[in-house]
Amino acid sequence: LYGVYEKFPFIINLLFKVPYYRGEFDDVTTDIGGFQSFCYTHYVQAPYTLWTTYSLYQKGYYLESLIMYRNLLETFIQMRYFEKFPEKLTDHITGKRRIQFKVMFDEFAEGFYKITYGEILSGAAHGMVMKDIFRVVRKSPTEARAVLGCEYNEDHATLIVNLLIPLLFGFINFFPKVFSKNTLKEDADLLTSLQNCKEWLERSMEEHKKINVRSKGWYEKFERIIKHI
């Protein structure tokens, strides 16, 4: 978890600033303008949800942090999907024709939905086995201990960090694509900080791949969502 306690608050604070540099929207009555307005709301809200997710993680509320994270991932995949299909956004928002999250994820990374969103995140949000994993320590099939209060658990903490790193990268990386008339270049310090943070996040992902070779397949899918923009 090296660097997390220094970098995460710094990155989230940068994301509080980014919406001020969105620049001009297209006509809001057009598909693109409506999509930009939709994304602007998400970019304004995301830092608050990110900070809450991070704060819960710091305090050892790992399950609750995971539940908040699910909202952030849903936010991001919607932006990715409707950037590609802006003409579908109005019907989705009004409920006339809702697009399932599985369809959105499969558009970019088939297979990511089943394990990451379905089994882990939805399992946490809907009271499935993830609740047992986070709250009960099992030494054997017949010996278990309920965790009363919050205890540091490196495996649980690492899970939250490993999920947040690529998503933070995605939020930074996607902003210029959504807001093509952004004014980030007017603030050289902010632009440099954003680039430095992207590089740190990317190095962190690469280090994780080296440490845990089995993570490469998971990253390969996640990177189709956050990088191939």
GROMACS .gro file of C-alpha atoms in nm:
model
  229
    1LEU     CA    1   0.000   0.000   0.000
    2TYR     CA    2   0.305   0.222  -0.041
    3GLY     CA    3   0.219   0.577  -0.149
    4VAL     CA    4  -0.158   0.540  -0.113
    5TYR     CA    5  -0.196   0.764   0.193
    6GLU     CA    6  -0.004   1.041   0.020
    7LYS     CA    7  -0.133   1.003  -0.335
    8PHE     CA    8  -0.501   0.921  -0.300
    9PRO     CA    9  -0.603   1.241  -0.115
   10PHE     CA   10  -0.394   1.445  -0.358
   11ILE     CA   11  -0.555   1.284  -0.664
   12ILE     CA   12  -0.906   1.321  -0.526
   13ASN     CA   13  -0.840   1.689  -0.450
   14LEU     CA   14  -0.730   1.737  -0.811
   15LEU     CA   15  -1.058   1.584  -0.927
   16PHE     CA   16  -1.244   1.845  -0.722
   17LYS     CA   17  -1.073   2.110  -0.937
   18VAL     CA   18  -1.109   1.947  -1.279
   19PRO     CA   19  -1.478   2.034  -1.344
   20TYR     CA   20  -1.394   2.406  -1.330
   21TYR     CA   21  -1.196   2.353  -1.653
   22ARG     CA   22  -1.468   2.182  -1.855
   23GLY     CA   23  -1.489   2.467  -2.106
   24GLU     CA   24  -1.796   2.521  -2.324
   25PHE     CA   25  -2.060   2.254  -2.383
   26ASP     CA   26  -2.209   2.175  -2.718
   27ASP     CA   27  -2.576   2.275  -2.755
   28VAL     CA   28  -2.751   2.089  -2.471
   29THR     CA   29  -3.040   2.002  -2.704
   30THR     CA   30  -2.805   1.788  -2.913
   31ASP     CA   31  -2.699   1.433  -2.825
   32ILE     CA   32  -2.340   1.542  -2.757
   33GLY     CA   33  -2.441   1.845  -2.552
   34GLY     CA   34  -2.683   1.637  -2.345
   35PHE     CA   35  -2.410   1.379  -2.289
   36GLN     CA   36  -2.164   1.645  -2.174
   37SER     CA   37  -2.419   1.780  -1.928
   38PHE     CA   38  -2.476   1.426  -1.798
   39CYS     CA   39  -2.101   1.377  -1.749
   40TYR     CA   40  -2.051   1.716  -1.586
   41THR     CA   41  -2.288   1.616  -1.306
   42HIS     CA   42  -2.089   1.296  -1.257
   43TYR     CA   43  -1.754   1.475  -1.253
   44VAL     CA   44  -1.882   1.723  -0.996
   45GLN     CA   45  -2.014   1.445  -0.771
   46ALA     CA   46  -1.739   1.183  -0.817
   47PRO     CA   47  -1.476   1.344  -0.588
   48TYR     CA   48  -1.723   1.344  -0.298
   49THR     CA   49  -1.803   0.977  -0.348
   50LEU     CA   50  -1.434   0.898  -0.397
   51TRP     CA   51  -1.345   1.076  -0.074
   52THR     CA   52  -1.617   0.890   0.114
   53THR     CA   53  -1.497   0.559  -0.031
   54TYR     CA   54  -1.139   0.637   0.068
   55SER     CA   55  -1.239   0.757   0.417
   56LEU     CA   56  -1.433   0.436   0.482
   57TYR     CA   57  -1.135   0.233   0.365
   58GLN     CA   58  -0.904   0.425   0.602
   59LYS     CA   59  -1.130   0.348   0.898
   60GLY     CA   60  -1.155  -0.022   0.818
   61TYR     CA   61  -1.511  -0.016   0.679
   62TYR     CA   62  -1.409  -0.231   0.385
   63LEU     CA   63  -1.754  -0.364   0.291
   64GLU     CA   64  -1.907  -0.017   0.302
   65SER     CA   65  -1.619   0.119   0.094
   66LEU     CA   66  -1.683  -0.151  -0.165
   67ILE     CA   67  -2.052  -0.060  -0.182
   68MET     CA   68  -1.965   0.305  -0.248
   69TYR     CA   69  -1.710   0.200  -0.507
   70ARG     CA   70  -1.980   0.016  -0.701
   71ASN     CA   71  -2.159   0.349  -0.755
   72LEU     CA   72  -1.840   0.504  -0.892
   73LEU     CA   73  -1.784   0.219  -1.135
   74GLU     CA   74  -2.146   0.240  -1.250
   75THR     CA   75  -2.097   0.612  -1.307
   76PHE     CA   76  -1.784   0.559  -1.512
   77ILE     CA   77  -1.914   0.279  -1.734
   78GLN     CA   78  -2.224   0.484  -1.814
   79MET     CA   79  -2.007   0.774  -1.927
   80ARG     CA   80  -1.796   0.539  -2.140
   81TYR     CA   81  -2.098   0.375  -2.298
   82PHE     CA   82  -2.294   0.689  -2.375
   83GLU     CA   83  -1.985   0.864  -2.512
   84LYS     CA   84  -1.997   0.591  -2.776
   85PHE     CA   85  -2.378   0.594  -2.807
   86PRO     CA   86  -2.497   0.944  -2.707
   87GLU     CA   87  -2.820   0.897  -2.900
   88LYS     CA   88  -2.927   0.632  -2.644
   89LEU     CA   89  -2.880   0.850  -2.336
   90THR     CA   90  -3.217   1.028  -2.322
   91ASP     CA   91  -3.418   0.707  -2.345
   92HIS     CA   92  -3.197   0.552  -2.078
   93ILE     CA   93  -3.239   0.843  -1.835
   94THR     CA   94  -3.616   0.869  -1.888
   95GLY     CA   95  -3.662   0.495  -1.855
   96LYS     CA   96  -3.802   0.459  -2.204
   97ARG     CA   97  -3.528   0.213  -2.294
   98ARG     CA   98  -3.282   0.135  -2.014
   99ILE     CA   99  -2.946  -0.017  -2.100
  100GLN     CA  100  -2.834  -0.294  -1.864
  101PHE     CA  101  -2.494  -0.263  -1.701
  102LYS     CA  102  -2.394  -0.599  -1.846
  103VAL     CA  103  -2.447  -0.457  -2.196
  104MET     CA  104  -2.234  -0.152  -2.108
  105PHE     CA  105  -1.945  -0.353  -1.966
  106ASP     CA  106  -1.955  -0.612  -2.244
  107GLU     CA  107  -1.929  -0.335  -2.503
  108PHE     CA  108  -1.572  -0.271  -2.386
  109ALA     CA  109  -1.454  -0.572  -2.186
  110GLU     CA  110  -1.657  -0.889  -2.209
  111GLY     CA  111  -1.620  -1.095  -1.893
  112PHE     CA  112  -1.543  -0.801  -1.664
  113TYR     CA  113  -1.906  -0.774  -1.557
  114LYS     CA  114  -1.942  -1.130  -1.429
  115ILE     CA  115  -1.665  -1.136  -1.171
  116THR     CA  116  -1.578  -0.776  -1.082
  117TYR     CA  117  -1.920  -0.612  -1.101
  118GLY     CA  118  -2.144  -0.913  -1.051
  119GLU     CA  119  -1.977  -1.142  -0.799
  120ILE     CA  120  -1.767  -0.891  -0.601
  121LEU     CA  121  -1.944  -0.554  -0.611
  122SER     CA  122  -2.305  -0.665  -0.644
  123GLY     CA  123  -2.233  -0.939  -0.393
  124ALA     CA  124  -2.125  -0.671  -0.147
  125ALA     CA  125  -2.419  -0.440  -0.219
  126HIS     CA  126  -2.686  -0.710  -0.207
  127GLY     CA  127  -2.581  -0.891   0.110
  128MET     CA  128  -2.435  -1.200  -0.052
  129VAL     CA  129  -2.122  -1.393   0.049
  130MET     CA  130  -1.897  -1.082   0.046
  131LYS     CA  131  -2.060  -0.970   0.372
  132ASP     CA  132  -1.950  -1.294   0.536
  133ILE     CA  133  -1.598  -1.262   0.395
  134PHE     CA  134  -1.551  -0.913   0.538
  135ARG     CA  135  -1.714  -0.972   0.878
  136VAL     CA  136  -1.618  -1.330   0.971
  137VAL     CA  137  -1.267  -1.473   1.012
  138ARG     CA  138  -1.265  -1.847   0.944
  139LYS     CA  139  -0.971  -2.059   1.057
  140SER     CA  140  -1.142  -2.377   0.940
  141PRO     CA  141  -1.486  -2.496   0.823
  142THR     CA  142  -1.585  -2.540   1.189
  143GLU     CA  143  -1.398  -2.256   1.359
  144ALA     CA  144  -1.493  -1.892   1.299
  145ARG     CA  145  -1.486  -1.554   1.471
  146ALA     CA  146  -1.712  -1.257   1.401
  147VAL     CA  147  -1.520  -0.930   1.371
  148LEU     CA  148  -1.681  -0.688   1.616
  149GLY     CA  149  -1.586  -0.337   1.520
  150CYS     CA  150  -1.320  -0.252   1.262
  151GLU     CA  151  -0.991  -0.436   1.233
  152TYR     CA  152  -0.711  -0.379   0.984
  153ASN     CA  153  -0.705  -0.657   0.727
  154GLU     CA  154  -0.434  -0.627   0.464
  155ASP     CA  155  -0.613  -0.845   0.209
  156HIS     CA  156  -0.934  -0.645   0.235
  157ALA     CA  157  -0.752  -0.311   0.232
  158THR     CA  158  -0.549  -0.416  -0.071
  159LEU     CA  159  -0.866  -0.515  -0.258
  160ILE     CA  160  -1.007  -0.163  -0.219
  161VAL     CA  161  -0.680  -0.001  -0.326
  162ASN     CA  162  -0.643  -0.227  -0.631
  163LEU     CA  163  -0.995  -0.139  -0.742
  164LEU     CA  164  -0.955   0.235  -0.686
  165ILE     CA  165  -0.625   0.280  -0.871
  166PRO     CA  166  -0.751   0.196  -1.224
  167LEU     CA  167  -1.076   0.386  -1.170
  168LEU     CA  168  -0.891   0.700  -1.060
  169PHE     CA  169  -0.681   0.667  -1.374
  170GLY     CA  170  -1.000   0.636  -1.577
  171PHE     CA  171  -1.159   0.952  -1.438
  172ILE     CA  172  -0.847   1.156  -1.516
  173ASN     CA  173  -0.794   0.997  -1.857
  174PHE     CA  174  -1.153   1.035  -1.976
  175PHE     CA  175  -1.210   1.402  -1.889
  176PRO     CA  176  -1.045   1.554  -2.203
  177LYS     CA  177  -1.238   1.311  -2.423
  178VAL     CA  178  -1.573   1.417  -2.278
  179PHE     CA  179  -1.502   1.788  -2.270
  180SER     CA  180  -1.322   1.852  -2.596
  181LYS     CA  181  -1.324   2.229  -2.535
  182ASN     CA  182  -1.173   2.200  -2.187
  183THR     CA  183  -0.938   2.471  -2.059
  184LEU     CA  184  -0.690   2.254  -1.867
  185LYS     CA  185  -0.401   2.402  -2.066
  186GLU     CA  186  -0.469   2.736  -1.900
  187ASP     CA  187  -0.343   2.591  -1.569
  188ALA     CA  188   0.002   2.443  -1.631
  189ASP     CA  189   0.045   2.332  -1.270
  190LEU     CA  190  -0.283   2.141  -1.268
  191LEU     CA  191  -0.209   1.981  -1.602
  192THR     CA  192   0.135   1.869  -1.482
  193SER     CA  193  -0.010   1.732  -1.159
  194LEU     CA  194  -0.274   1.535  -1.349
  195GLN     CA  195  -0.009   1.386  -1.577
  196ASN     CA  196   0.215   1.296  -1.284
  197CYS     CA  197  -0.076   1.127  -1.110
  198LYS     CA  198  -0.165   0.928  -1.421
  199GLU     CA  199   0.195   0.809  -1.440
  200TRP     CA  200   0.195   0.708  -1.073
  201LEU     CA  201  -0.134   0.521  -1.113
  202GLU     CA  202  -0.004   0.343  -1.422
  203ARG     CA  203   0.320   0.245  -1.244
  204SER     CA  204   0.114   0.111  -0.956
  205MET     CA  205  -0.087  -0.109  -1.191
  206GLU     CA  206   0.228  -0.236  -1.359
  207GLU     CA  207   0.388  -0.316  -1.023
  208HIS     CA  208   0.079  -0.509  -0.918
  209LYS     CA  209   0.099  -0.716  -1.237
  210LYS     CA  210   0.459  -0.806  -1.153
  211ILE     CA  211   0.378  -0.897  -0.793
  212ASN     CA  212   0.064  -1.091  -0.881
  213VAL     CA  213   0.092  -1.239  -1.228
  214ARG     CA  214  -0.265  -1.369  -1.208
  215SER     CA  215  -0.390  -1.007  -1.203
  216LYS     CA  216  -0.280  -0.950  -1.564
  217GLY     CA  217  -0.600  -1.092  -1.710
  218TRP     CA  218  -0.813  -0.874  -1.484
  219TYR     CA  219  -0.614  -0.562  -1.575
  220GLU     CA  220  -0.633  -0.647  -1.944
  221LYS     CA  221  -1.013  -0.622  -1.918
  222PHE     CA  222  -1.019  -0.316  -1.692
  223GLU     CA  223  -0.773  -0.131  -1.918
  224ARG     CA  224  -1.010  -0.168  -2.213
  225ILE     CA  225  -1.251   0.046  -2.010
  226ILE     CA  226  -1.012   0.308  -1.870
  227LYS     CA  227  -0.737   0.335  -2.132
  228HIS     CA  228  -0.871   0.258  -2.477
  229ILE     CA  229  -1.047   0.592  -2.508
   0.00000   0.00000   0.00000
